[in-house]
Amino acid sequence: MADTFAKLVLEDELVTAFMTREEITCLAEGAFTVFTDERLGELGLNSESFAEAYQQPGLFVFGDWFDLSDREAFDLENLSLGCVDWRNFVVNVLVAEGEPMELAECIASQISVEGLRDVVRDAMVVDTGEGFGEAQDEVASALAACYLNEPSTSVS
């Protein structure tokens, strides 16, 4: 399954624009270790079902297709936080949306660790429909602070 994950994601220009090959490989190699073989069977999570879900329109996230427990979602978030530089991910997304690099770096530096977890949750576990998940408000506050050149006080 890791090979299927890596192949699909590495061929996805939307993802590769924001993540490195090494980050994607780390996610691919670790994502399925969150589940026991028995649990994979219960979820119906295999190479074919993963590929089918991933190829649907829109961004694929595990929780939108498979009934994950809170613990599995948390473990996927932790794995992802260990594999991906999510501050850099935020910078790349903001630059792609037209923000200048300096401003994007300022905004990303202002996001709390919990805010980054919210970004991960939206990207990998449950798509909220918000650009940065539950961290959307925190990103907006950071954006305002950076535009005003004032440090944000919401970072923890």
PDB file of C-alpha atoms in Angstrom:
ATOM      1  CA  MET A   1       0.000   0.000   0.000  1.00  0.00           C
ATOM      2  CA  ALA A   2       2.893   2.348   0.668  1.00  0.00           C
ATOM      3  CA  ASP A   3       3.938   1.971  -2.971  1.00  0.00           C
ATOM      4  CA  THR A   4       0.419   2.852  -4.149  1.00  0.00           C
ATOM      5  CA  PHE A   5       0.334   5.871  -1.826  1.00  0.00           C
ATOM      6  CA  ALA A   6       3.738   7.107  -2.989  1.00  0.00           C
ATOM      7  CA  LYS A   7       2.953   6.564  -6.670  1.00  0.00           C
ATOM      8  CA  LEU A   8      -0.376   8.387  -6.543  1.00  0.00           C
ATOM      9  CA  VAL A   9       0.853  11.292  -4.460  1.00  0.00           C
ATOM     10  CA  LEU A  10       4.107  11.742  -6.373  1.00  0.00           C
ATOM     11  CA  GLU A  11       2.056  11.952  -9.584  1.00  0.00           C
ATOM     12  CA  ASP A  12      -0.254  14.583  -8.051  1.00  0.00           C
ATOM     13  CA  GLU A  13       1.046  17.992  -9.113  1.00  0.00           C
ATOM     14  CA  LEU A  14      -1.145  19.719  -6.540  1.00  0.00           C
ATOM     15  CA  VAL A  15       0.592  17.909  -3.687  1.00  0.00           C
ATOM     16  CA  THR A  16       4.100  17.915  -5.130  1.00  0.00           C
ATOM     17  CA  ALA A  17       3.870  21.694  -5.486  1.00  0.00           C
ATOM     18  CA  PHE A  18       3.685  21.937  -1.690  1.00  0.00           C
ATOM     19  CA  MET A  19       5.602  18.895  -0.394  1.00  0.00           C
ATOM     20  CA  THR A  20       8.981  17.407  -1.158  1.00  0.00           C
ATOM     21  CA  ARG A  21       9.539  13.893  -2.478  1.00  0.00           C
ATOM     22  CA  GLU A  22      11.141  12.981   0.864  1.00  0.00           C
ATOM     23  CA  GLU A  23       8.105  14.216   2.810  1.00  0.00           C
ATOM     24  CA  ILE A  24       5.735  12.265   0.578  1.00  0.00           C
ATOM     25  CA  THR A  25       7.865   9.120   0.876  1.00  0.00           C
ATOM     26  CA  CYS A  26       7.908   9.446   4.664  1.00  0.00           C
ATOM     27  CA  LEU A  27       4.112   9.731   4.711  1.00  0.00           C
ATOM     28  CA  ALA A  28       3.713   6.792   2.348  1.00  0.00           C
ATOM     29  CA  GLU A  29       6.011   4.554   4.373  1.00  0.00           C
ATOM     30  CA  GLY A  30       4.377   5.430   7.690  1.00  0.00           C
ATOM     31  CA  ALA A  31       0.696   5.999   6.961  1.00  0.00           C
ATOM     32  CA  PHE A  32      -0.361   2.377   6.965  1.00  0.00           C
ATOM     33  CA  THR A  33       1.699   1.421  10.007  1.00  0.00           C
ATOM     34  CA  VAL A  34      -0.913   3.337  12.019  1.00  0.00           C
ATOM     35  CA  PHE A  35      -3.265   0.398  11.417  1.00  0.00           C
ATOM     36  CA  THR A  36      -3.005  -3.286  12.256  1.00  0.00           C
ATOM     37  CA  ASP A  37      -3.661  -5.747   9.422  1.00  0.00           C
ATOM     38  CA  GLU A  38      -6.952  -6.626  11.089  1.00  0.00           C
ATOM     39  CA  ARG A  39      -7.960  -2.960  11.288  1.00  0.00           C
ATOM     40  CA  LEU A  40      -7.044  -2.402   7.624  1.00  0.00           C
ATOM     41  CA  GLY A  41      -9.444  -5.225   6.790  1.00  0.00           C
ATOM     42  CA  GLU A  42     -12.200  -3.714   8.956  1.00  0.00           C
ATOM     43  CA  LEU A  43     -11.779  -0.368   7.218  1.00  0.00           C
ATOM     44  CA  GLY A  44     -11.607  -1.950   3.779  1.00  0.00           C
ATOM     45  CA  LEU A  45      -8.363  -0.036   3.361  1.00  0.00           C
ATOM     46  CA  ASN A  46      -6.161  -1.673   0.764  1.00  0.00           C
ATOM     47  CA  SER A  47      -4.217  -0.576  -2.305  1.00  0.00           C
ATOM     48  CA  GLU A  48      -7.299  -0.675  -4.531  1.00  0.00           C
ATOM     49  CA  SER A  49      -9.644   1.190  -2.162  1.00  0.00           C
ATOM     50  CA  PHE A  50      -6.954   3.749  -1.377  1.00  0.00           C
ATOM     51  CA  ALA A  51      -6.320   4.353  -5.089  1.00  0.00           C
ATOM     52  CA  GLU A  52     -10.053   4.603  -5.808  1.00  0.00           C
ATOM     53  CA  ALA A  53     -10.573   7.116  -3.010  1.00  0.00           C
ATOM     54  CA  TYR A  54      -7.504   9.143  -3.947  1.00  0.00           C
ATOM     55  CA  GLN A  55      -8.541   9.438  -7.581  1.00  0.00           C
ATOM     56  CA  GLN A  56     -11.912  11.005  -6.742  1.00  0.00           C
ATOM     57  CA  PRO A  57     -12.265  14.724  -7.521  1.00  0.00           C
ATOM     58  CA  GLY A  58     -10.974  17.045  -4.824  1.00  0.00           C
ATOM     59  CA  LEU A  59      -8.313  16.427  -2.238  1.00  0.00           C
ATOM     60  CA  PHE A  60      -8.284  12.981  -0.673  1.00  0.00           C
ATOM     61  CA  VAL A  61      -8.153  12.723   3.086  1.00  0.00           C
ATOM     62  CA  PHE A  62      -8.316   9.459   5.021  1.00  0.00           C
ATOM     63  CA  GLY A  63     -11.283  10.308   7.228  1.00  0.00           C
ATOM     64  CA  ASP A  64     -13.488  11.309   4.307  1.00  0.00           C
ATOM     65  CA  TRP A  65     -13.295   7.771   2.932  1.00  0.00           C
ATOM     66  CA  PHE A  66     -12.583   5.483   5.858  1.00  0.00           C
ATOM     67  CA  ASP A  67     -14.153   5.397   9.321  1.00  0.00           C
ATOM     68  CA  LEU A  68     -11.085   6.232  11.419  1.00  0.00           C
ATOM     69  CA  SER A  69     -11.087   6.177  15.182  1.00  0.00           C
ATOM     70  CA  ASP A  70      -9.993   9.308  17.041  1.00  0.00           C
ATOM     71  CA  ARG A  71      -6.785   7.505  17.986  1.00  0.00           C
ATOM     72  CA  GLU A  72      -6.010   6.566  14.377  1.00  0.00           C
ATOM     73  CA  ALA A  73      -6.641  10.146  13.282  1.00  0.00           C
ATOM     74  CA  PHE A  74      -4.345  11.425  16.049  1.00  0.00           C
ATOM     75  CA  ASP A  75      -1.643   8.923  15.072  1.00  0.00           C
ATOM     76  CA  LEU A  76      -1.888   9.977  11.400  1.00  0.00           C
ATOM     77  CA  GLU A  77      -1.575  13.608  12.482  1.00  0.00           C
ATOM     78  CA  ASN A  78       1.525  12.815  14.544  1.00  0.00           C
ATOM     79  CA  LEU A  79       3.075  10.864  11.681  1.00  0.00           C
ATOM     80  CA  SER A  80       2.400  13.719   9.318  1.00  0.00           C
ATOM     81  CA  LEU A  81       3.816  16.298  11.736  1.00  0.00           C
ATOM     82  CA  GLY A  82       6.995  14.204  11.862  1.00  0.00           C
ATOM     83  CA  CYS A  83       7.246  13.799   8.080  1.00  0.00           C
ATOM     84  CA  VAL A  84       6.273  17.163   6.662  1.00  0.00           C
ATOM     85  CA  ASP A  85       7.514  20.676   7.353  1.00  0.00           C
ATOM     86  CA  TRP A  86       4.017  22.092   7.696  1.00  0.00           C
ATOM     87  CA  ARG A  87       5.228  25.669   8.126  1.00  0.00           C
ATOM     88  CA  ASN A  88       6.905  25.335   4.739  1.00  0.00           C
ATOM     89  CA  PHE A  89       3.699  23.771   3.394  1.00  0.00           C
ATOM     90  CA  VAL A  90       1.748  26.849   4.552  1.00  0.00           C
ATOM     91  CA  VAL A  91       4.355  29.130   2.956  1.00  0.00           C
ATOM     92  CA  ASN A  92       4.106  27.233  -0.342  1.00  0.00           C
ATOM     93  CA  VAL A  93       0.288  27.362  -0.341  1.00  0.00           C
ATOM     94  CA  LEU A  94       0.243  31.088   0.428  1.00  0.00           C
ATOM     95  CA  VAL A  95       2.837  31.866  -2.252  1.00  0.00           C
ATOM     96  CA  ALA A  96       0.810  29.813  -4.748  1.00  0.00           C
ATOM     97  CA  GLU A  97      -2.207  31.938  -3.783  1.00  0.00           C
ATOM     98  CA  GLY A  98      -0.236  35.085  -4.631  1.00  0.00           C
ATOM     99  CA  GLU A  99       1.215  36.182  -1.295  1.00  0.00           C
ATOM    100  CA  PRO A 100       4.790  37.499  -1.414  1.00  0.00           C
ATOM    101  CA  MET A 101       7.363  35.072   0.032  1.00  0.00           C
ATOM    102  CA  GLU A 102       8.300  37.392   2.921  1.00  0.00           C
ATOM    103  CA  LEU A 103       4.668  37.771   3.970  1.00  0.00           C
ATOM    104  CA  ALA A 104       3.981  34.027   3.602  1.00  0.00           C
ATOM    105  CA  GLU A 105       6.992  33.242   5.819  1.00  0.00           C
ATOM    106  CA  CYS A 106       5.784  35.767   8.403  1.00  0.00           C
ATOM    107  CA  ILE A 107       2.314  34.212   8.463  1.00  0.00           C
ATOM    108  CA  ALA A 108       3.627  30.651   8.749  1.00  0.00           C
ATOM    109  CA  SER A 109       5.957  31.640  11.588  1.00  0.00           C
ATOM    110  CA  GLN A 110       2.975  32.962  13.548  1.00  0.00           C
ATOM    111  CA  ILE A 111       0.951  29.733  13.480  1.00  0.00           C
ATOM    112  CA  SER A 112       0.950  27.759  16.714  1.00  0.00           C
ATOM    113  CA  VAL A 113       1.808  24.070  16.942  1.00  0.00           C
ATOM    114  CA  GLU A 114      -1.884  23.353  17.551  1.00  0.00           C
ATOM    115  CA  GLY A 115      -2.679  25.432  14.475  1.00  0.00           C
ATOM    116  CA  LEU A 116      -0.293  23.298  12.448  1.00  0.00           C
ATOM    117  CA  ARG A 117      -2.044  20.195  13.810  1.00  0.00           C
ATOM    118  CA  ASP A 118      -5.311  21.702  12.526  1.00  0.00           C
ATOM    119  CA  VAL A 119      -3.723  22.190   9.091  1.00  0.00           C
ATOM    120  CA  VAL A 120      -2.601  18.546   9.118  1.00  0.00           C
ATOM    121  CA  ARG A 121      -6.028  17.354  10.232  1.00  0.00           C
ATOM    122  CA  ASP A 122      -7.631  19.208   7.317  1.00  0.00           C
ATOM    123  CA  ALA A 123      -5.060  17.956   4.807  1.00  0.00           C
ATOM    124  CA  MET A 124      -4.893  14.302   5.904  1.00  0.00           C
ATOM    125  CA  VAL A 125      -7.735  13.335   8.208  1.00  0.00           C
ATOM    126  CA  VAL A 126     -10.989  15.249   7.697  1.00  0.00           C
ATOM    127  CA  ASP A 127     -11.473  17.938   5.049  1.00  0.00           C
ATOM    128  CA  THR A 128     -13.355  20.809   6.673  1.00  0.00           C
ATOM    129  CA  GLY A 129     -13.805  22.720   3.453  1.00  0.00           C
ATOM    130  CA  GLU A 130     -11.730  25.564   4.918  1.00  0.00           C
ATOM    131  CA  GLY A 131      -8.390  26.402   3.329  1.00  0.00           C
ATOM    132  CA  PHE A 132      -6.417  25.612   6.478  1.00  0.00           C
ATOM    133  CA  GLY A 133      -9.039  23.721   8.449  1.00  0.00           C
ATOM    134  CA  GLU A 134      -9.753  24.890  11.968  1.00  0.00           C
ATOM    135  CA  ALA A 135      -6.566  26.961  11.770  1.00  0.00           C
ATOM    136  CA  GLN A 136      -8.216  29.257   9.206  1.00  0.00           C
ATOM    137  CA  ASP A 137      -8.920  31.947  11.839  1.00  0.00           C
ATOM    138  CA  GLU A 138      -5.381  31.700  13.208  1.00  0.00           C
ATOM    139  CA  VAL A 139      -3.953  32.059   9.694  1.00  0.00           C
ATOM    140  CA  ALA A 140      -6.201  35.087   9.093  1.00  0.00           C
ATOM    141  CA  SER A 141      -4.997  36.680  12.361  1.00  0.00           C
ATOM    142  CA  ALA A 142      -1.381  35.998  11.402  1.00  0.00           C
ATOM    143  CA  LEU A 143      -2.021  37.492   7.967  1.00  0.00           C
ATOM    144  CA  ALA A 144      -3.433  40.663   9.523  1.00  0.00           C
ATOM    145  CA  ALA A 145      -0.538  40.894  11.992  1.00  0.00           C
ATOM    146  CA  CYS A 146       2.028  40.435   9.242  1.00  0.00           C
ATOM    147  CA  TYR A 147       0.364  42.996   6.991  1.00  0.00           C
ATOM    148  CA  LEU A 148       0.350  45.441   9.887  1.00  0.00           C
ATOM    149  CA  ASN A 149       3.904  44.357  10.738  1.00  0.00           C
ATOM    150  CA  GLU A 150       2.828  43.647  14.295  1.00  0.00           C
ATOM    151  CA  PRO A 151       3.625  40.368  16.047  1.00  0.00           C
ATOM    152  CA  SER A 152       0.638  38.124  16.645  1.00  0.00           C
ATOM    153  CA  THR A 153      -0.104  37.269  20.250  1.00  0.00           C
ATOM    154  CA  SER A 154      -2.106  34.125  19.439  1.00  0.00           C
ATOM    155  CA  VAL A 155       0.892  31.802  19.028  1.00  0.00           C
ATOM    156  CA  SER A 156       1.302  29.254  21.786  1.00  0.00           C
TER     157      SER A 156
END
